């Protein structure tokens, strides 16, 4: 497993090692059995987000949103479409800034919706405002390839 990828299970918080060539085969968490790269958006809390940013070998694109935000609600289905298109190379997650206000402070979020792309434990790029799926996919691929 020389090319194994560390991936945090967003359901139980357990780190998993997955062979790089098996990412597209629907790997599951060894602890809870949840899919690791299912092409769906994971709803995270701040501790899980921070652990995923530190642990994951795959890039993680996070949507900072709130239930009262109209543009956030409009972008949610587009973000879900982008998750399907970017799997298994990039995982997508979202965090509710109303339920987790400390996430806004921790990541210096000034307006929502806001997207932050993390790779190798660092913020790679940031994008503000509601976007269609095509723009989200292009943004993620552009910055992962760089």
PDB file of C-alpha atoms in Angstrom:
ATOM      1  CA  UNK A   1       0.000   0.000   0.000  1.00  0.00           C
ATOM      2  CA  UNK A   2       2.736   2.411  -1.006  1.00  0.00           C
ATOM      3  CA  UNK A   3       0.174   4.696  -2.636  1.00  0.00           C
ATOM      4  CA  UNK A   4      -2.355   4.403   0.203  1.00  0.00           C
ATOM      5  CA  UNK A   5      -4.403   7.475   1.036  1.00  0.00           C
ATOM      6  CA  UNK A   6      -5.404   8.471   4.552  1.00  0.00           C
ATOM      7  CA  UNK A   7      -9.089   9.369   4.622  1.00  0.00           C
ATOM      8  CA  UNK A   8     -11.093  10.399   7.667  1.00  0.00           C
ATOM      9  CA  UNK A   9     -14.559   8.887   7.982  1.00  0.00           C
ATOM     10  CA  UNK A  10     -16.923  11.842   8.294  1.00  0.00           C
ATOM     11  CA  UNK A  11     -19.495   9.615  10.027  1.00  0.00           C
ATOM     12  CA  UNK A  12     -17.403   8.292  12.945  1.00  0.00           C
ATOM     13  CA  UNK A  13     -14.145  10.294  12.808  1.00  0.00           C
ATOM     14  CA  UNK A  14     -11.892   7.258  12.326  1.00  0.00           C
ATOM     15  CA  UNK A  15      -8.878   7.559  10.005  1.00  0.00           C
ATOM     16  CA  UNK A  16      -8.695   4.912   7.276  1.00  0.00           C
ATOM     17  CA  UNK A  17      -6.006   3.895   4.778  1.00  0.00           C
ATOM     18  CA  UNK A  18      -7.255   3.173   1.274  1.00  0.00           C
ATOM     19  CA  UNK A  19      -5.105   2.029  -1.666  1.00  0.00           C
ATOM     20  CA  UNK A  20      -5.005   4.870  -4.198  1.00  0.00           C
ATOM     21  CA  UNK A  21      -6.156   2.600  -7.015  1.00  0.00           C
ATOM     22  CA  UNK A  22      -9.243   1.560  -4.977  1.00  0.00           C
ATOM     23  CA  UNK A  23     -10.658   5.058  -4.384  1.00  0.00           C
ATOM     24  CA  UNK A  24     -13.169   4.669  -7.216  1.00  0.00           C
ATOM     25  CA  UNK A  25     -14.353   1.271  -5.915  1.00  0.00           C
ATOM     26  CA  UNK A  26     -16.466   2.717  -3.103  1.00  0.00           C
ATOM     27  CA  UNK A  27     -14.219   2.172  -0.064  1.00  0.00           C
ATOM     28  CA  UNK A  28     -15.935   2.021   3.320  1.00  0.00           C
ATOM     29  CA  UNK A  29     -14.818   2.893   6.830  1.00  0.00           C
ATOM     30  CA  UNK A  30     -13.233  -0.056   8.605  1.00  0.00           C
ATOM     31  CA  UNK A  31     -14.921   0.968  11.861  1.00  0.00           C
ATOM     32  CA  UNK A  32     -18.507   1.954  10.997  1.00  0.00           C
ATOM     33  CA  UNK A  33     -18.900   0.871   7.364  1.00  0.00           C
ATOM     34  CA  UNK A  34     -19.857   4.330   6.067  1.00  0.00           C
ATOM     35  CA  UNK A  35     -18.761   5.195   2.510  1.00  0.00           C
ATOM     36  CA  UNK A  36     -15.551   7.251   2.450  1.00  0.00           C
ATOM     37  CA  UNK A  37     -15.713   8.755  -1.045  1.00  0.00           C
ATOM     38  CA  UNK A  38     -19.350   8.383  -2.061  1.00  0.00           C
ATOM     39  CA  UNK A  39     -19.651  11.563  -4.123  1.00  0.00           C
ATOM     40  CA  UNK A  40     -21.989  13.103  -1.560  1.00  0.00           C
ATOM     41  CA  UNK A  41     -21.641  16.211   0.575  1.00  0.00           C
ATOM     42  CA  UNK A  42     -20.862  15.459   4.222  1.00  0.00           C
ATOM     43  CA  UNK A  43     -22.289  17.689   6.970  1.00  0.00           C
ATOM     44  CA  UNK A  44     -19.475  18.323   9.458  1.00  0.00           C
ATOM     45  CA  UNK A  45     -18.972  19.892  12.860  1.00  0.00           C
ATOM     46  CA  UNK A  46     -15.841  21.926  13.644  1.00  0.00           C
ATOM     47  CA  UNK A  47     -13.792  19.164  15.383  1.00  0.00           C
ATOM     48  CA  UNK A  48     -14.429  16.727  12.520  1.00  0.00           C
ATOM     49  CA  UNK A  49     -13.617  19.406   9.938  1.00  0.00           C
ATOM     50  CA  UNK A  50     -10.336  20.267  11.637  1.00  0.00           C
ATOM     51  CA  UNK A  51      -9.362  16.605  11.938  1.00  0.00           C
ATOM     52  CA  UNK A  52     -10.248  15.972   8.291  1.00  0.00           C
ATOM     53  CA  UNK A  53      -8.165  18.962   7.144  1.00  0.00           C
ATOM     54  CA  UNK A  54      -5.169  17.656   9.139  1.00  0.00           C
ATOM     55  CA  UNK A  55      -5.578  13.960   8.280  1.00  0.00           C
ATOM     56  CA  UNK A  56      -6.900  13.574   4.740  1.00  0.00           C
ATOM     57  CA  UNK A  57      -4.598  12.925   1.823  1.00  0.00           C
ATOM     58  CA  UNK A  58      -7.440  13.821  -0.547  1.00  0.00           C
ATOM     59  CA  UNK A  59      -8.327  17.476  -1.150  1.00  0.00           C
ATOM     60  CA  UNK A  60     -11.379  18.670   0.784  1.00  0.00           C
ATOM     61  CA  UNK A  61     -13.685  21.426  -0.497  1.00  0.00           C
ATOM     62  CA  UNK A  62     -15.819  22.911   2.285  1.00  0.00           C
ATOM     63  CA  UNK A  63     -18.957  25.042   1.911  1.00  0.00           C
ATOM     64  CA  UNK A  64     -19.547  27.448   4.813  1.00  0.00           C
ATOM     65  CA  UNK A  65     -23.280  28.158   4.883  1.00  0.00           C
ATOM     66  CA  UNK A  66     -26.292  28.933   7.129  1.00  0.00           C
ATOM     67  CA  UNK A  67     -29.947  27.848   6.908  1.00  0.00           C
ATOM     68  CA  UNK A  68     -31.220  31.448   6.812  1.00  0.00           C
ATOM     69  CA  UNK A  69     -29.005  32.334   3.812  1.00  0.00           C
ATOM     70  CA  UNK A  70     -30.975  32.330   0.533  1.00  0.00           C
ATOM     71  CA  UNK A  71     -27.921  32.094  -1.768  1.00  0.00           C
ATOM     72  CA  UNK A  72     -26.592  29.225   0.397  1.00  0.00           C
ATOM     73  CA  UNK A  73     -29.837  27.287  -0.024  1.00  0.00           C
ATOM     74  CA  UNK A  74     -29.833  27.989  -3.769  1.00  0.00           C
ATOM     75  CA  UNK A  75     -26.269  26.711  -4.110  1.00  0.00           C
ATOM     76  CA  UNK A  76     -26.799  23.505  -2.081  1.00  0.00           C
ATOM     77  CA  UNK A  77     -28.065  21.377  -5.020  1.00  0.00           C
ATOM     78  CA  UNK A  78     -25.255  22.701  -7.219  1.00  0.00           C
ATOM     79  CA  UNK A  79     -22.706  21.801  -4.551  1.00  0.00           C
ATOM     80  CA  UNK A  80     -24.197  18.283  -4.405  1.00  0.00           C
ATOM     81  CA  UNK A  81     -23.864  17.970  -8.214  1.00  0.00           C
ATOM     82  CA  UNK A  82     -20.234  19.083  -7.952  1.00  0.00           C
ATOM     83  CA  UNK A  83     -19.604  16.411  -5.287  1.00  0.00           C
ATOM     84  CA  UNK A  84     -20.743  13.713  -7.709  1.00  0.00           C
ATOM     85  CA  UNK A  85     -18.522  15.072 -10.481  1.00  0.00           C
ATOM     86  CA  UNK A  86     -15.408  15.469  -8.318  1.00  0.00           C
ATOM     87  CA  UNK A  87     -15.535  12.062  -6.576  1.00  0.00           C
ATOM     88  CA  UNK A  88     -13.352  10.163  -5.868  1.00  0.00           C
ATOM     89  CA  UNK A  89     -10.515  12.685  -6.318  1.00  0.00           C
ATOM     90  CA  UNK A  90     -11.905  15.513  -4.167  1.00  0.00           C
ATOM     91  CA  UNK A  91     -14.295  15.224  -1.218  1.00  0.00           C
ATOM     92  CA  UNK A  92     -16.914  17.872  -0.485  1.00  0.00           C
ATOM     93  CA  UNK A  93     -18.304  18.847   2.888  1.00  0.00           C
ATOM     94  CA  UNK A  94     -20.291  21.659   4.410  1.00  0.00           C
ATOM     95  CA  UNK A  95     -20.468  23.266   7.812  1.00  0.00           C
ATOM     96  CA  UNK A  96     -23.380  25.243   9.199  1.00  0.00           C
ATOM     97  CA  UNK A  97     -21.919  28.523  10.461  1.00  0.00           C
ATOM     98  CA  UNK A  98     -25.045  29.238  12.506  1.00  0.00           C
ATOM     99  CA  UNK A  99     -24.772  25.968  14.431  1.00  0.00           C
ATOM    100  CA  UNK A 100     -20.959  26.208  14.561  1.00  0.00           C
ATOM    101  CA  UNK A 101     -20.093  29.937  14.794  1.00  0.00           C
ATOM    102  CA  UNK A 102     -16.588  29.087  15.966  1.00  0.00           C
ATOM    103  CA  UNK A 103     -15.927  27.708  12.444  1.00  0.00           C
ATOM    104  CA  UNK A 104     -16.470  31.190  10.994  1.00  0.00           C
ATOM    105  CA  UNK A 105     -13.972  32.655  13.433  1.00  0.00           C
ATOM    106  CA  UNK A 106     -11.446  29.838  13.015  1.00  0.00           C
ATOM    107  CA  UNK A 107     -11.396  30.080   9.213  1.00  0.00           C
ATOM    108  CA  UNK A 108     -11.966  33.856   8.971  1.00  0.00           C
ATOM    109  CA  UNK A 109     -15.280  33.620   7.114  1.00  0.00           C
ATOM    110  CA  UNK A 110     -16.627  37.115   6.413  1.00  0.00           C
ATOM    111  CA  UNK A 111     -19.547  36.232   4.129  1.00  0.00           C
ATOM    112  CA  UNK A 112     -21.476  33.164   3.083  1.00  0.00           C
ATOM    113  CA  UNK A 113     -21.658  31.077   1.055  1.00  0.00           C
ATOM    114  CA  UNK A 114     -17.905  30.657   1.076  1.00  0.00           C
ATOM    115  CA  UNK A 115     -15.887  27.756  -0.307  1.00  0.00           C
ATOM    116  CA  UNK A 116     -12.447  26.824   0.989  1.00  0.00           C
ATOM    117  CA  UNK A 117     -10.311  24.145  -0.641  1.00  0.00           C
ATOM    118  CA  UNK A 118      -7.909  22.320   1.693  1.00  0.00           C
ATOM    119  CA  UNK A 119      -5.020  20.089   0.647  1.00  0.00           C
ATOM    120  CA  UNK A 120      -2.250  18.549   2.744  1.00  0.00           C
ATOM    121  CA  UNK A 121      -3.452  20.331   5.881  1.00  0.00           C
ATOM    122  CA  UNK A 122      -3.476  23.798   4.341  1.00  0.00           C
ATOM    123  CA  UNK A 123      -5.916  26.163   2.718  1.00  0.00           C
ATOM    124  CA  UNK A 124      -5.192  26.179  -1.010  1.00  0.00           C
ATOM    125  CA  UNK A 125      -7.886  28.512  -2.342  1.00  0.00           C
ATOM    126  CA  UNK A 126     -11.052  30.358  -1.399  1.00  0.00           C
ATOM    127  CA  UNK A 127     -14.135  31.346  -3.391  1.00  0.00           C
ATOM    128  CA  UNK A 128     -16.993  33.561  -2.213  1.00  0.00           C
ATOM    129  CA  UNK A 129     -20.591  33.623  -3.400  1.00  0.00           C
ATOM    130  CA  UNK A 130     -23.106  31.167  -4.773  1.00  0.00           C
ATOM    131  CA  UNK A 131     -21.887  29.305  -7.858  1.00  0.00           C
ATOM    132  CA  UNK A 132     -23.261  26.754 -10.308  1.00  0.00           C
ATOM    133  CA  UNK A 133     -21.850  23.225 -10.235  1.00  0.00           C
ATOM    134  CA  UNK A 134     -19.666  23.826 -13.307  1.00  0.00           C
ATOM    135  CA  UNK A 135     -17.922  26.771 -11.606  1.00  0.00           C
ATOM    136  CA  UNK A 136     -17.383  24.781  -8.402  1.00  0.00           C
ATOM    137  CA  UNK A 137     -15.886  21.861 -10.332  1.00  0.00           C
ATOM    138  CA  UNK A 138     -13.643  24.153 -12.402  1.00  0.00           C
ATOM    139  CA  UNK A 139     -12.466  25.995  -9.262  1.00  0.00           C
ATOM    140  CA  UNK A 140     -11.594  22.759  -7.450  1.00  0.00           C
ATOM    141  CA  UNK A 141      -9.837  21.117 -10.386  1.00  0.00           C
ATOM    142  CA  UNK A 142      -7.867  24.245 -11.219  1.00  0.00           C
ATOM    143  CA  UNK A 143      -6.452  24.559  -7.719  1.00  0.00           C
ATOM    144  CA  UNK A 144      -5.845  20.846  -7.151  1.00  0.00           C
ATOM    145  CA  UNK A 145      -3.898  20.603 -10.415  1.00  0.00           C
ATOM    146  CA  UNK A 146      -1.742  23.618  -9.530  1.00  0.00           C
TER     147      UNK A 146
END
